[in-house]
């Protein structure tokens, strides 16, 4: 292959990468404590990203609360209304935890039960690096699927992680005062 063909291919690849980055989707969570913007990674977590976007577009997250807050671990939301009612969900999605994305501070991952393929609408934002949640470090060998990263609003995440929590019935680490996702919106990176 000639040198000019290699350069042309490299430029074409760079243009594709730039176009993909420019059109990468973000989701804005407008919460009662401020806005959080999440950059989604559809390339490495296509099923989790598509699932999350479907819930956002359906208005599922609007009016839900961060129902589990553990300061030096994570904040979890997307499943319960302000009065503690669980919202109905679509069928679970397959686990995508072996995608190379890590549970580091600011990363966004799908919450699940002990069944690795049980993630539906609930998600969490890591408030610290949680390497033990990565598939290769986890006790069960499955881990938790990261599908995004907070790109704006970690100050809001830090405010949420610091709220006073209590136990309510069978739930632990519930904020004393509701922290609500008022609206979730799919955006395109500008």
PDB file of N, CA and C in Angstrom, residues 108-187:
ATOM      1  N   UNK A 108     -21.186   5.646  35.585  1.00  0.00           N
ATOM      2  CA  UNK A 108     -22.588   5.314  35.770  1.00  0.00           C
ATOM      3  C   UNK A 108     -22.770   3.861  35.343  1.00  0.00           C
ATOM      4  N   UNK A 109     -23.400   3.056  36.211  1.00  0.00           N
ATOM      5  CA  UNK A 109     -23.557   1.628  35.950  1.00  0.00           C
ATOM      6  C   UNK A 109     -24.987   1.195  36.228  1.00  0.00           C
ATOM      7  N   UNK A 110     -25.346   0.063  35.656  1.00  0.00           N
ATOM      8  CA  UNK A 110     -26.665  -0.518  35.871  1.00  0.00           C
ATOM      9  C   UNK A 110     -26.698  -1.239  37.216  1.00  0.00           C
ATOM     10  N   UNK A 111     -27.748  -0.981  37.982  1.00  0.00           N
ATOM     11  CA  UNK A 111     -27.978  -1.722  39.218  1.00  0.00           C
ATOM     12  C   UNK A 111     -28.640  -3.045  38.836  1.00  0.00           C
ATOM     13  N   UNK A 112     -28.434  -4.061  39.658  1.00  0.00           N
ATOM     14  CA  UNK A 112     -29.030  -5.370  39.401  1.00  0.00           C
ATOM     15  C   UNK A 112     -29.164  -6.140  40.707  1.00  0.00           C
ATOM     16  N   UNK A 113     -29.850  -7.271  40.645  1.00  0.00           N
ATOM     17  CA  UNK A 113     -29.956  -8.164  41.802  1.00  0.00           C
ATOM     18  C   UNK A 113     -28.790  -9.158  41.743  1.00  0.00           C
ATOM     19  N   UNK A 114     -28.884 -10.247  42.497  1.00  0.00           N
ATOM     20  CA  UNK A 114     -27.852 -11.280  42.439  1.00  0.00           C
ATOM     21  C   UNK A 114     -27.809 -11.988  41.089  1.00  0.00           C
ATOM     22  N   UNK A 115     -28.894 -11.887  40.330  1.00  0.00           N
ATOM     23  CA  UNK A 115     -28.924 -12.438  38.975  1.00  0.00           C
ATOM     24  C   UNK A 115     -28.180 -11.466  38.066  1.00  0.00           C
ATOM     25  N   UNK A 116     -27.084 -11.898  37.442  1.00  0.00           N
ATOM     26  CA  UNK A 116     -26.297 -10.978  36.612  1.00  0.00           C
ATOM     27  C   UNK A 116     -27.100 -10.317  35.487  1.00  0.00           C
ATOM     28  N   UNK A 117     -28.122 -10.993  34.980  1.00  0.00           N
ATOM     29  CA  UNK A 117     -28.905 -10.481  33.857  1.00  0.00           C
ATOM     30  C   UNK A 117     -30.245  -9.923  34.314  1.00  0.00           C
ATOM     31  N   UNK A 118     -30.234  -9.139  35.381  1.00  0.00           N
ATOM     32  CA  UNK A 118     -31.486  -8.637  35.966  1.00  0.00           C
ATOM     33  C   UNK A 118     -31.642  -7.118  35.911  1.00  0.00           C
ATOM     34  N   UNK A 119     -30.712  -6.408  35.285  1.00  0.00           N
ATOM     35  CA  UNK A 119     -30.789  -4.940  35.238  1.00  0.00           C
ATOM     36  C   UNK A 119     -31.993  -4.486  34.420  1.00  0.00           C
ATOM     37  N   UNK A 120     -32.717  -3.508  34.968  1.00  0.00           N
ATOM     38  CA  UNK A 120     -33.854  -2.926  34.245  1.00  0.00           C
ATOM     39  C   UNK A 120     -33.649  -1.412  34.160  1.00  0.00           C
ATOM     40  N   UNK A 121     -34.243  -0.645  35.075  1.00  0.00           N
ATOM     41  CA  UNK A 121     -34.187   0.821  34.997  1.00  0.00           C
ATOM     42  C   UNK A 121     -33.225   1.442  36.006  1.00  0.00           C
ATOM     43  N   UNK A 122     -32.985   0.770  37.131  1.00  0.00           N
ATOM     44  CA  UNK A 122     -32.174   1.398  38.170  1.00  0.00           C
ATOM     45  C   UNK A 122     -30.705   1.475  37.764  1.00  0.00           C
ATOM     46  N   UNK A 123     -30.083   2.579  38.165  1.00  0.00           N
ATOM     47  CA  UNK A 123     -28.677   2.825  37.857  1.00  0.00           C
ATOM     48  C   UNK A 123     -28.020   3.436  39.075  1.00  0.00           C
ATOM     49  N   UNK A 124     -26.699   3.464  39.072  1.00  0.00           N
ATOM     50  CA  UNK A 124     -25.992   4.144  40.160  1.00  0.00           C
ATOM     51  C   UNK A 124     -24.802   4.903  39.607  1.00  0.00           C
ATOM     52  N   UNK A 125     -24.421   5.945  40.350  1.00  0.00           N
ATOM     53  CA  UNK A 125     -23.246   6.740  40.035  1.00  0.00           C
ATOM     54  C   UNK A 125     -22.227   6.482  41.135  1.00  0.00           C
ATOM     55  N   UNK A 126     -21.050   6.002  40.745  1.00  0.00           N
ATOM     56  CA  UNK A 126     -19.984   5.734  41.709  1.00  0.00           C
ATOM     57  C   UNK A 126     -19.445   7.055  42.259  1.00  0.00           C
ATOM     58  N   UNK A 127     -19.421   7.180  43.593  1.00  0.00           N
ATOM     59  CA  UNK A 127     -18.902   8.409  44.207  1.00  0.00           C
ATOM     60  C   UNK A 127     -17.412   8.297  44.523  1.00  0.00           C
ATOM     61  N   UNK A 128     -16.885   7.082  44.447  1.00  0.00           N
ATOM     62  CA  UNK A 128     -15.458   6.801  44.624  1.00  0.00           C
ATOM     63  C   UNK A 128     -15.100   5.697  43.631  1.00  0.00           C
ATOM     64  N   UNK A 129     -13.819   5.397  43.497  1.00  0.00           N
ATOM     65  CA  UNK A 129     -13.411   4.258  42.677  1.00  0.00           C
ATOM     66  C   UNK A 129     -13.851   2.974  43.383  1.00  0.00           C
ATOM     67  N   UNK A 130     -14.589   2.130  42.680  1.00  0.00           N
ATOM     68  CA  UNK A 130     -15.109   0.876  43.237  1.00  0.00           C
ATOM     69  C   UNK A 130     -14.659  -0.302  42.372  1.00  0.00           C
ATOM     70  N   UNK A 131     -13.346  -0.551  42.356  1.00  0.00           N
ATOM     71  CA  UNK A 131     -12.779  -1.605  41.510  1.00  0.00           C
ATOM     72  C   UNK A 131     -13.395  -2.973  41.804  1.00  0.00           C
ATOM     73  N   UNK A 132     -13.859  -3.195  43.033  1.00  0.00           N
ATOM     74  CA  UNK A 132     -14.441  -4.500  43.377  1.00  0.00           C
ATOM     75  C   UNK A 132     -15.757  -4.764  42.647  1.00  0.00           C
ATOM     76  N   UNK A 133     -16.321  -3.745  41.987  1.00  0.00           N
ATOM     77  CA  UNK A 133     -17.541  -3.925  41.199  1.00  0.00           C
ATOM     78  C   UNK A 133     -17.241  -4.302  39.745  1.00  0.00           C
ATOM     79  N   UNK A 134     -15.981  -4.216  39.339  1.00  0.00           N
ATOM     80  CA  UNK A 134     -15.599  -4.615  37.990  1.00  0.00           C
ATOM     81  C   UNK A 134     -15.614  -6.136  37.895  1.00  0.00           C
ATOM     82  N   UNK A 135     -15.991  -6.653  36.732  1.00  0.00           N
ATOM     83  CA  UNK A 135     -16.148  -8.098  36.553  1.00  0.00           C
ATOM     84  C   UNK A 135     -14.914  -8.879  36.991  1.00  0.00           C
ATOM     85  N   UNK A 136     -13.723  -8.412  36.606  1.00  0.00           N
ATOM     86  CA  UNK A 136     -12.516  -9.177  36.917  1.00  0.00           C
ATOM     87  C   UNK A 136     -12.104  -9.107  38.388  1.00  0.00           C
ATOM     88  N   UNK A 137     -12.716  -8.236  39.170  1.00  0.00           N
ATOM     89  CA  UNK A 137     -12.412  -8.125  40.607  1.00  0.00           C
ATOM     90  C   UNK A 137     -13.567  -8.560  41.494  1.00  0.00           C
ATOM     91  N   UNK A 138     -14.726  -8.825  40.909  1.00  0.00           N
ATOM     92  CA  UNK A 138     -15.923  -9.078  41.712  1.00  0.00           C
ATOM     93  C   UNK A 138     -15.947 -10.506  42.269  1.00  0.00           C
ATOM     94  N   UNK A 139     -16.655 -10.642  43.385  1.00  0.00           N
ATOM     95  CA  UNK A 139     -16.774 -11.959  44.029  1.00  0.00           C
ATOM     96  C   UNK A 139     -17.446 -12.979  43.137  1.00  0.00           C
ATOM     97  N   UNK A 140     -18.455 -12.542  42.393  1.00  0.00           N
ATOM     98  CA  UNK A 140     -19.218 -13.488  41.570  1.00  0.00           C
ATOM     99  C   UNK A 140     -18.681 -13.613  40.145  1.00  0.00           C
ATOM    100  N   UNK A 141     -17.651 -12.836  39.808  1.00  0.00           N
ATOM    101  CA  UNK A 141     -17.072 -12.902  38.474  1.00  0.00           C
ATOM    102  C   UNK A 141     -17.879 -12.164  37.416  1.00  0.00           C
ATOM    103  N   UNK A 142     -18.957 -11.511  37.842  1.00  0.00           N
ATOM    104  CA  UNK A 142     -19.818 -10.817  36.889  1.00  0.00           C
ATOM    105  C   UNK A 142     -19.694  -9.302  36.958  1.00  0.00           C
ATOM    106  N   UNK A 143     -19.677  -8.755  38.142  1.00  0.00           N
ATOM    107  CA  UNK A 143     -19.556  -7.315  38.295  1.00  0.00           C
ATOM    108  C   UNK A 143     -20.786  -6.554  37.841  1.00  0.00           C
ATOM    109  N   UNK A 144     -20.603  -5.249  37.673  1.00  0.00           N
ATOM    110  CA  UNK A 144     -21.685  -4.334  37.310  1.00  0.00           C
ATOM    111  C   UNK A 144     -21.299  -3.572  36.051  1.00  0.00           C
ATOM    112  N   UNK A 145     -22.245  -3.457  35.123  1.00  0.00           N
ATOM    113  CA  UNK A 145     -21.978  -2.877  33.802  1.00  0.00           C
ATOM    114  C   UNK A 145     -21.982  -1.359  33.822  1.00  0.00           C
ATOM    115  N   UNK A 146     -20.824  -0.780  33.569  1.00  0.00           N
ATOM    116  CA  UNK A 146     -20.699   0.664  33.389  1.00  0.00           C
ATOM    117  C   UNK A 146     -21.109   0.990  31.963  1.00  0.00           C
ATOM    118  N   UNK A 147     -21.885   2.077  31.799  1.00  0.00           N
ATOM    119  CA  UNK A 147     -22.313   2.485  30.461  1.00  0.00           C
ATOM    120  C   UNK A 147     -22.176   3.980  30.229  1.00  0.00           C
ATOM    121  N   UNK A 148     -21.670   4.707  31.216  1.00  0.00           N
ATOM    122  CA  UNK A 148     -21.529   6.147  31.050  1.00  0.00           C
ATOM    123  C   UNK A 148     -20.629   6.764  32.096  1.00  0.00           C
ATOM    124  N   UNK A 149     -20.424   8.067  31.948  1.00  0.00           N
ATOM    125  CA  UNK A 149     -19.547   8.825  32.837  1.00  0.00           C
ATOM    126  C   UNK A 149     -20.137  10.219  33.040  1.00  0.00           C
ATOM    127  N   UNK A 150     -20.141  10.681  34.270  1.00  0.00           N
ATOM    128  CA  UNK A 150     -20.575  12.053  34.548  1.00  0.00           C
ATOM    129  C   UNK A 150     -19.541  12.998  33.953  1.00  0.00           C
ATOM    130  N   UNK A 151     -20.009  13.911  33.092  1.00  0.00           N
ATOM    131  CA  UNK A 151     -19.097  14.882  32.483  1.00  0.00           C
ATOM    132  C   UNK A 151     -19.330  16.294  33.014  1.00  0.00           C
ATOM    133  N   UNK A 152     -20.477  16.508  33.650  1.00  0.00           N
ATOM    134  CA  UNK A 152     -20.777  17.778  34.332  1.00  0.00           C
ATOM    135  C   UNK A 152     -21.661  17.449  35.521  1.00  0.00           C
ATOM    136  N   UNK A 153     -21.403  18.116  36.638  1.00  0.00           N
ATOM    137  CA  UNK A 153     -22.275  17.947  37.791  1.00  0.00           C
ATOM    138  C   UNK A 153     -21.762  17.014  38.866  1.00  0.00           C
ATOM    139  N   UNK A 154     -20.450  16.715  38.872  1.00  0.00           N
ATOM    140  CA  UNK A 154     -19.936  15.892  39.985  1.00  0.00           C
ATOM    141  C   UNK A 154     -20.091  16.638  41.306  1.00  0.00           C
ATOM    142  N   UNK A 155     -20.132  17.979  41.257  1.00  0.00           N
ATOM    143  CA  UNK A 155     -20.404  18.736  42.482  1.00  0.00           C
ATOM    144  C   UNK A 155     -21.806  18.421  43.002  1.00  0.00           C
ATOM    145  N   UNK A 156     -22.744  18.192  42.083  1.00  0.00           N
ATOM    146  CA  UNK A 156     -24.113  17.821  42.476  1.00  0.00           C
ATOM    147  C   UNK A 156     -24.110  16.408  43.054  1.00  0.00           C
ATOM    148  N   UNK A 157     -23.404  15.489  42.393  1.00  0.00           N
ATOM    149  CA  UNK A 157     -23.280  14.118  42.913  1.00  0.00           C
ATOM    150  C   UNK A 157     -22.705  14.165  44.325  1.00  0.00           C
ATOM    151  N   UNK A 158     -21.692  15.006  44.534  1.00  0.00           N
ATOM    152  CA  UNK A 158     -21.072  15.115  45.861  1.00  0.00           C
ATOM    153  C   UNK A 158     -22.034  15.701  46.894  1.00  0.00           C
ATOM    154  N   UNK A 159     -22.908  16.623  46.468  1.00  0.00           N
ATOM    155  CA  UNK A 159     -23.930  17.142  47.388  1.00  0.00           C
ATOM    156  C   UNK A 159     -24.912  16.026  47.762  1.00  0.00           C
ATOM    157  N   UNK A 160     -25.309  15.244  46.771  1.00  0.00           N
ATOM    158  CA  UNK A 160     -26.263  14.156  47.021  1.00  0.00           C
ATOM    159  C   UNK A 160     -25.643  13.108  47.938  1.00  0.00           C
ATOM    160  N   UNK A 161     -24.390  12.753  47.704  1.00  0.00           N
ATOM    161  CA  UNK A 161     -23.750  11.702  48.505  1.00  0.00           C
ATOM    162  C   UNK A 161     -23.623  12.102  49.981  1.00  0.00           C
ATOM    163  N   UNK A 162     -23.699  13.406  50.246  1.00  0.00           N
ATOM    164  CA  UNK A 162     -23.525  13.904  51.620  1.00  0.00           C
ATOM    165  C   UNK A 162     -24.839  14.118  52.368  1.00  0.00           C
ATOM    166  N   UNK A 163     -25.989  13.837  51.735  1.00  0.00           N
ATOM    167  CA  UNK A 163     -27.261  14.075  52.425  1.00  0.00           C
ATOM    168  C   UNK A 163     -27.431  13.086  53.579  1.00  0.00           C
ATOM    169  N   UNK A 164     -28.129  13.507  54.648  1.00  0.00           N
ATOM    170  CA  UNK A 164     -28.409  12.573  55.752  1.00  0.00           C
ATOM    171  C   UNK A 164     -29.321  11.445  55.261  1.00  0.00           C
ATOM    172  N   UNK A 165     -29.041  10.229  55.722  1.00  0.00           N
ATOM    173  CA  UNK A 165     -29.834   9.066  55.337  1.00  0.00           C
ATOM    174  C   UNK A 165     -30.380   8.360  56.582  1.00  0.00           C
ATOM    175  N   UNK A 166     -31.380   7.522  56.349  1.00  0.00           N
ATOM    176  CA  UNK A 166     -32.001   6.747  57.421  1.00  0.00           C
ATOM    177  C   UNK A 166     -32.462   5.414  56.850  1.00  0.00           C
ATOM    178  N   UNK A 167     -33.026   4.580  57.696  1.00  0.00           N
ATOM    179  CA  UNK A 167     -33.651   3.337  57.254  1.00  0.00           C
ATOM    180  C   UNK A 167     -35.158   3.560  57.218  1.00  0.00           C
ATOM    181  N   UNK A 168     -35.794   3.070  56.161  1.00  0.00           N
ATOM    182  CA  UNK A 168     -37.250   3.161  56.030  1.00  0.00           C
ATOM    183  C   UNK A 168     -37.774   1.781  55.683  1.00  0.00           C
ATOM    184  N   UNK A 169     -38.413   1.139  56.656  1.00  0.00           N
ATOM    185  CA  UNK A 169     -38.913  -0.216  56.429  1.00  0.00           C
ATOM    186  C   UNK A 169     -37.762  -1.138  56.110  1.00  0.00           C
ATOM    187  N   UNK A 170     -37.853  -1.837  54.973  1.00  0.00           N
ATOM    188  CA  UNK A 170     -36.788  -2.775  54.592  1.00  0.00           C
ATOM    189  C   UNK A 170     -35.653  -2.095  53.826  1.00  0.00           C
ATOM    190  N   UNK A 171     -35.767  -0.788  53.600  1.00  0.00           N
ATOM    191  CA  UNK A 171     -34.755  -0.059  52.840  1.00  0.00           C
ATOM    192  C   UNK A 171     -33.759   0.628  53.766  1.00  0.00           C
ATOM    193  N   UNK A 172     -32.491   0.571  53.396  1.00  0.00           N
ATOM    194  CA  UNK A 172     -31.429   1.216  54.151  1.00  0.00           C
ATOM    195  C   UNK A 172     -30.820   2.335  53.312  1.00  0.00           C
ATOM    196  N   UNK A 173     -30.205   3.297  53.993  1.00  0.00           N
ATOM    197  CA  UNK A 173     -29.486   4.395  53.328  1.00  0.00           C
ATOM    198  C   UNK A 173     -30.384   5.234  52.432  1.00  0.00           C
ATOM    199  N   UNK A 174     -31.597   5.503  52.923  1.00  0.00           N
ATOM    200  CA  UNK A 174     -32.573   6.306  52.196  1.00  0.00           C
ATOM    201  C   UNK A 174     -32.423   7.762  52.643  1.00  0.00           C
ATOM    202  N   UNK A 175     -32.292   8.705  51.703  1.00  0.00           N
ATOM    203  CA  UNK A 175     -32.196  10.110  52.102  1.00  0.00           C
ATOM    204  C   UNK A 175     -33.384  10.533  52.975  1.00  0.00           C
ATOM    205  N   UNK A 176     -33.089  11.270  54.038  1.00  0.00           N
ATOM    206  CA  UNK A 176     -34.125  11.778  54.939  1.00  0.00           C
ATOM    207  C   UNK A 176     -35.068  12.703  54.173  1.00  0.00           C
ATOM    208  N   UNK A 177     -34.501  13.562  53.332  1.00  0.00           N
ATOM    209  CA  UNK A 177     -35.275  14.438  52.454  1.00  0.00           C
ATOM    210  C   UNK A 177     -35.076  13.937  51.027  1.00  0.00           C
ATOM    211  N   UNK A 178     -36.168  13.760  50.304  1.00  0.00           N
ATOM    212  CA  UNK A 178     -36.072  13.224  48.944  1.00  0.00           C
ATOM    213  C   UNK A 178     -35.136  14.041  48.061  1.00  0.00           C
ATOM    214  N   UNK A 179     -34.316  13.327  47.281  1.00  0.00           N
ATOM    215  CA  UNK A 179     -33.511  13.918  46.220  1.00  0.00           C
ATOM    216  C   UNK A 179     -34.135  13.389  44.930  1.00  0.00           C
ATOM    217  N   UNK A 180     -34.822  14.281  44.218  1.00  0.00           N
ATOM    218  CA  UNK A 180     -35.659  13.888  43.091  1.00  0.00           C
ATOM    219  C   UNK A 180     -35.000  14.178  41.748  1.00  0.00           C
ATOM    220  N   UNK A 181     -35.184  13.242  40.813  1.00  0.00           N
ATOM    221  CA  UNK A 181     -34.852  13.502  39.413  1.00  0.00           C
ATOM    222  C   UNK A 181     -36.111  14.132  38.828  1.00  0.00           C
ATOM    223  N   UNK A 182     -36.094  15.441  38.690  1.00  0.00           N
ATOM    224  CA  UNK A 182     -37.271  16.138  38.178  1.00  0.00           C
ATOM    225  C   UNK A 182     -37.533  15.794  36.719  1.00  0.00           C
ATOM    226  N   UNK A 183     -36.441  15.746  35.927  1.00  0.00           N
ATOM    227  CA  UNK A 183     -36.573  15.449  34.495  1.00  0.00           C
ATOM    228  C   UNK A 183     -35.270  14.876  33.986  1.00  0.00           C
ATOM    229  N   UNK A 184     -35.377  13.860  33.141  1.00  0.00           N
ATOM    230  CA  UNK A 184     -34.206  13.300  32.438  1.00  0.00           C
ATOM    231  C   UNK A 184     -34.416  13.554  30.956  1.00  0.00           C
ATOM    232  N   UNK A 185     -33.362  14.052  30.291  1.00  0.00           N
ATOM    233  CA  UNK A 185     -33.464  14.451  28.888  1.00  0.00           C
ATOM    234  C   UNK A 185     -32.275  13.906  28.098  1.00  0.00           C
ATOM    235  N   UNK A 186     -32.552  13.313  26.937  1.00  0.00           N
ATOM    236  CA  UNK A 186     -31.480  12.886  26.032  1.00  0.00           C
ATOM    237  C   UNK A 186     -31.026  14.104  25.248  1.00  0.00           C
ATOM    238  N   UNK A 187     -29.721  14.320  25.214  1.00  0.00           N
ATOM    239  CA  UNK A 187     -29.134  15.425  24.482  1.00  0.00           C
ATOM    240  C   UNK A 187     -28.093  14.869  23.502  1.00  0.00           C
TER     241      UNK A 187
END
